[in-house]
Tab-separated table of C-alpha atoms in Angstrom:
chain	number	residue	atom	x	y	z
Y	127	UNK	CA	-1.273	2.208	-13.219
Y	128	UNK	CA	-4.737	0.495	-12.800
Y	129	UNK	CA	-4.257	0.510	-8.797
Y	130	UNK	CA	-4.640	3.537	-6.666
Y	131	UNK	CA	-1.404	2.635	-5.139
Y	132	UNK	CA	0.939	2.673	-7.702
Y	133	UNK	CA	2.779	5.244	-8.540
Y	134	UNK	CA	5.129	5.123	-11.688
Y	135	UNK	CA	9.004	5.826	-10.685
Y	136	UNK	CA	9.971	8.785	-12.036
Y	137	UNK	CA	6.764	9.991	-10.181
Y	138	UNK	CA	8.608	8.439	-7.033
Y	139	UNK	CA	11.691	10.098	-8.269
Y	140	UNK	CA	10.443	13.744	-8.174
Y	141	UNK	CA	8.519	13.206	-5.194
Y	142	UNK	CA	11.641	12.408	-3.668
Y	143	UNK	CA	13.025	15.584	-5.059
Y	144	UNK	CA	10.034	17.909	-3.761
Y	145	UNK	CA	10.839	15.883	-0.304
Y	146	UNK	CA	14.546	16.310	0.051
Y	147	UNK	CA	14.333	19.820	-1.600
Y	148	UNK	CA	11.410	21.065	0.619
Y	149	UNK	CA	9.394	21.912	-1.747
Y	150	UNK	CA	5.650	20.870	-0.239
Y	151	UNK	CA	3.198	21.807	-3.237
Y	152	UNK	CA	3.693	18.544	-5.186
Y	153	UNK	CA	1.135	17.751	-8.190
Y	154	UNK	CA	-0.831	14.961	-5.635
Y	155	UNK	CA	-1.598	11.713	-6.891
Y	156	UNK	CA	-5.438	12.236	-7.665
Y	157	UNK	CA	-4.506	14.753	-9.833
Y	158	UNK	CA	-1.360	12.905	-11.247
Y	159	UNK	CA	-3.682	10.083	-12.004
Y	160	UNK	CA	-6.025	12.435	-14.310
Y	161	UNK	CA	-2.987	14.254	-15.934
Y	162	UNK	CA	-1.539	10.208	-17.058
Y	163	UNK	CA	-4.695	9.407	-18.054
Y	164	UNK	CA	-5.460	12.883	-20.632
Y	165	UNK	CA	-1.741	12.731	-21.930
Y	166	UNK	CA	-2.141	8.948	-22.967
Y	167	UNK	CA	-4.671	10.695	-25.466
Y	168	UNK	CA	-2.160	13.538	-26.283
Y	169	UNK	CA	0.027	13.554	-29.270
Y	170	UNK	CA	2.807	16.829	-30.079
Y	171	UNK	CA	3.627	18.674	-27.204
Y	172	UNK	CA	2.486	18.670	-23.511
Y	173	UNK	CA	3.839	20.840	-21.040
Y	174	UNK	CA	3.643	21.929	-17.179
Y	175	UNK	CA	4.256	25.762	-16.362
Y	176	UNK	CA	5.980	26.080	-13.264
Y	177	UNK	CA	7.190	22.407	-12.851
Y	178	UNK	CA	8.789	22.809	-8.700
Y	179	UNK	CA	10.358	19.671	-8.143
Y	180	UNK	CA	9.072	17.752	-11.464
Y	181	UNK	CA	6.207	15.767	-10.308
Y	182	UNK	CA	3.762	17.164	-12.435
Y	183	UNK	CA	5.475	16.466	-15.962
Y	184	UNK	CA	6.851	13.612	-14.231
Y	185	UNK	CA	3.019	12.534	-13.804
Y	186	UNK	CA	2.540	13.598	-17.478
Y	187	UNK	CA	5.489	11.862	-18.786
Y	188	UNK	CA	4.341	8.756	-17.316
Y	189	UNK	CA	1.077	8.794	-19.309
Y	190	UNK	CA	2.101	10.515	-22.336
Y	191	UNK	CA	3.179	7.853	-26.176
Y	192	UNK	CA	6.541	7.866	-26.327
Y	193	UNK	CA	6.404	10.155	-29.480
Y	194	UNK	CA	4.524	12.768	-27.402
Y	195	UNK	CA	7.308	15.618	-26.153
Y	196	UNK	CA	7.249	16.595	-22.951
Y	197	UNK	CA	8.071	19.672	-21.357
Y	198	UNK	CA	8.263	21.781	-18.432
Y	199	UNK	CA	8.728	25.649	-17.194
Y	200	UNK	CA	10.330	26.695	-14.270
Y	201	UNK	CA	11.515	30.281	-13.202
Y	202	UNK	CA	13.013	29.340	-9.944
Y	203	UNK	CA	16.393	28.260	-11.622
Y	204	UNK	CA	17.555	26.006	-8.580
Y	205	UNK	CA	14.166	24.525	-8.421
Y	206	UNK	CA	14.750	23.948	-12.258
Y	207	UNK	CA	17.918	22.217	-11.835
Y	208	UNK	CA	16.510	20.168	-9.125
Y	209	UNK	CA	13.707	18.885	-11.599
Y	210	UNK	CA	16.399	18.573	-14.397
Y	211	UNK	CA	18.661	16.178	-12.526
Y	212	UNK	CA	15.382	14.267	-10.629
Y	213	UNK	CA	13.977	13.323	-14.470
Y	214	UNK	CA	17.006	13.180	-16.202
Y	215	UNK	CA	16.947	10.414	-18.934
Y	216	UNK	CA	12.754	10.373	-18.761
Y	217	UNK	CA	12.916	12.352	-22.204
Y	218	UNK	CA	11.638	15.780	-20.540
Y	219	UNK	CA	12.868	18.815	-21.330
Y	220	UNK	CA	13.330	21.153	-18.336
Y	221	UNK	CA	13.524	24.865	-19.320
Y	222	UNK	CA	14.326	28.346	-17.184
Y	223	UNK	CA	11.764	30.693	-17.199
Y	224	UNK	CA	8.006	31.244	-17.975
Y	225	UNK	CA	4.782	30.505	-19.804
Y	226	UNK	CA	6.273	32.837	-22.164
Y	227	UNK	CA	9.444	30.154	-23.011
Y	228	UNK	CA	6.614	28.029	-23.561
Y	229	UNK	CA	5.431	30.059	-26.889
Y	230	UNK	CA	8.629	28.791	-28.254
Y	231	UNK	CA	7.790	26.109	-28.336
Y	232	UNK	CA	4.096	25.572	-28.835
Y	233	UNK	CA	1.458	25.002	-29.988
Y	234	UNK	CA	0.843	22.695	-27.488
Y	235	UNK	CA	-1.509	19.793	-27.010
Y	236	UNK	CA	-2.515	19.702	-23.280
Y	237	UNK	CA	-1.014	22.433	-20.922
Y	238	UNK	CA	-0.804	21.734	-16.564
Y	239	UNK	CA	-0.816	24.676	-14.372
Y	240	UNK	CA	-1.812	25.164	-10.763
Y	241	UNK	CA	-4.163	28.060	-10.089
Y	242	UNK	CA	-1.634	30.126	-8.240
Y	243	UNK	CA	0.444	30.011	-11.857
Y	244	UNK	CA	-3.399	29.927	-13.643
Y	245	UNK	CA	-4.069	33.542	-12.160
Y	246	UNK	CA	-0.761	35.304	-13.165
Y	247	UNK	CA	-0.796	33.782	-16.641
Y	248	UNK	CA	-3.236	35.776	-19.437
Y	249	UNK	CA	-5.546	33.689	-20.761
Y	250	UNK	CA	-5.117	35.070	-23.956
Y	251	UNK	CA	-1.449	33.687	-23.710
Y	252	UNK	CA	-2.720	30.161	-22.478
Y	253	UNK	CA	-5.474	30.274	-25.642
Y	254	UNK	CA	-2.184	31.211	-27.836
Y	255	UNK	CA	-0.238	28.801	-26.397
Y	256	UNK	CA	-2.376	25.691	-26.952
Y	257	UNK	CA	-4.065	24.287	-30.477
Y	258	UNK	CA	-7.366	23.949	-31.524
Y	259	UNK	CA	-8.507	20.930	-29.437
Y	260	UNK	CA	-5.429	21.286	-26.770
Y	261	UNK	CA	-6.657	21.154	-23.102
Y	262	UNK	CA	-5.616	23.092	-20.080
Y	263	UNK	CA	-5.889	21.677	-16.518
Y	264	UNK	CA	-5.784	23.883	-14.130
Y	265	UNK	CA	-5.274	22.205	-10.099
Y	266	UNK	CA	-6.231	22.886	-6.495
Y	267	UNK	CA	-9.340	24.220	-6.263
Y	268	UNK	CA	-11.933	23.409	-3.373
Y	269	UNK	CA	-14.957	21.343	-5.141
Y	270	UNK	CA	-17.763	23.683	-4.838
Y	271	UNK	CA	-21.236	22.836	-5.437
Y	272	UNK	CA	-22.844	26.232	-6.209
Y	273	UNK	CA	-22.992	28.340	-9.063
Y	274	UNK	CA	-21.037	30.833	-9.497
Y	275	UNK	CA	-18.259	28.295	-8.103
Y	276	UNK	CA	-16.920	29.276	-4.294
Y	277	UNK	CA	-14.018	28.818	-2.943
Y	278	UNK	CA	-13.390	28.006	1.222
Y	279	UNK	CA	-14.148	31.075	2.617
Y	280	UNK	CA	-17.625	30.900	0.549
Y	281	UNK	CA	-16.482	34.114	-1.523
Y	282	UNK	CA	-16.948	33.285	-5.486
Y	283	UNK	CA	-14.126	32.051	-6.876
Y	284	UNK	CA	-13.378	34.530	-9.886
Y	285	UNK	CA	-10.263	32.190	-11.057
Y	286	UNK	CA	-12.569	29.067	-11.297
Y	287	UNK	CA	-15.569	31.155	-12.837
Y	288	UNK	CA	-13.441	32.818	-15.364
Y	289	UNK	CA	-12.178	29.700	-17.017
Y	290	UNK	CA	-15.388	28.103	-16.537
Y	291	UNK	CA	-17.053	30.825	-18.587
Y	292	UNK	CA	-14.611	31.533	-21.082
Y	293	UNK	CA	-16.590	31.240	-24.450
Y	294	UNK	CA	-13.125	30.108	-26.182
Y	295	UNK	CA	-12.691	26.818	-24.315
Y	296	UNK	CA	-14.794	24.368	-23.420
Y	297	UNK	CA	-14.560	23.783	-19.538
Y	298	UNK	CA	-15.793	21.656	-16.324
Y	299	UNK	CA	-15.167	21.530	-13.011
Y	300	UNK	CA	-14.018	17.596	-12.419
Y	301	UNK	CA	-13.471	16.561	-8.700
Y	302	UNK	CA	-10.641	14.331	-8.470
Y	303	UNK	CA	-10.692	13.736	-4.253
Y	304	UNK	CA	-13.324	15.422	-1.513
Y	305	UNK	CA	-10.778	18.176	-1.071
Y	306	UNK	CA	-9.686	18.573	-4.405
Y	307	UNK	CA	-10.577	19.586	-7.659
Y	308	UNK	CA	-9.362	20.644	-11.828
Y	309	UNK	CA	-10.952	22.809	-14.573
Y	310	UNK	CA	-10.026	21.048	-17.885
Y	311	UNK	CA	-10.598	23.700	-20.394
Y	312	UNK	CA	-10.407	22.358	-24.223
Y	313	UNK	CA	-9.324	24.744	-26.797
Y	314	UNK	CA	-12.556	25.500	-29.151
């Protein structure tokens, strides 16, 4: 995956899904790229919460060892079948429900979440959920250049500055494209 371009195929697979199922907020590629790259480094358990059509894990299973297990949340059960039968035979587990299915099966070593998921979730279940040393990357934020962070509309971002600020995790702001950018937050 050395060229911009490429794009492994199971990614191609669940993009395909998110296409033919509708489903338009796919993990995009910049951020895809990042999440390959941190799993390669990740050995246990990485998950995605809220997985839509599978091209987040799909992303993670594509840069995770083989030995690393791989799994995904969904709570939208036909979206969850979707991803199921898009990644079958990519050794991810697809499960129904929650952040909370994901204590089951935790602790966890890096954990993906958009920030619509990142500001329902507590983030004293995310710091439960992952181990000492796990990460958390949170997607689609706006890059902002000021302190405390903004988002569009120029109002502070409370999502961004709350995990930025959290004195349990260790966090930054990385931009991955002009419009686009992740908190990685690593487990203290």
């Amino acid at each position: 995956m050395s060229n911009p371009d490429d794009v492994p195929t199971l990614v191609s697979k669940a993009l395909h899904n998110s296409l033919v199922s509708g489903w338009l907020n796919s993990t995009r590629t910049e951020t895809g790229r990042l999440l390959a790259t941190l799993a390669a480094s990740r050995r246990g358990i990485v998950a995605e919460a809220s997985t839509g059509s599978g091209t987040g894990v799909a992303w993670l299973r594509s840069g995770a060892p083989d030995e690393t297990h791989v799994i995904c949340v969904e709570k939208d059960r036909t979206r969850a079948e979707r991803a199921r039968k898009a990644l079958v035979g990519a050794d991810i587990e697809v499960l129904d429900g929650g952040c909370e299915q994901l204590r089951q099966r935790g602790p966890l070593s890096l954990l993906y979440m958009c920030r619509t998921i990142a500001a329902k979730v507590d983030h004293d279940l995310v710091h439960a959920l992952v181990e000492p040393g796990g990460m958390i990357v949170i997607d689609d934020f706006s890059p902002s250049t000021q302190w405390p962070p903004r988002d569009e509309a120029g109002r502070v971002d409370e999502l961004r500055h709350d995990w930025l600020t959290d004195e349990r995790f260790s966090s930054s702001e990385v931009v991955v494209a002009p419009d686009l950018s992740v908190v990685i937050a690593t487990r203290r």
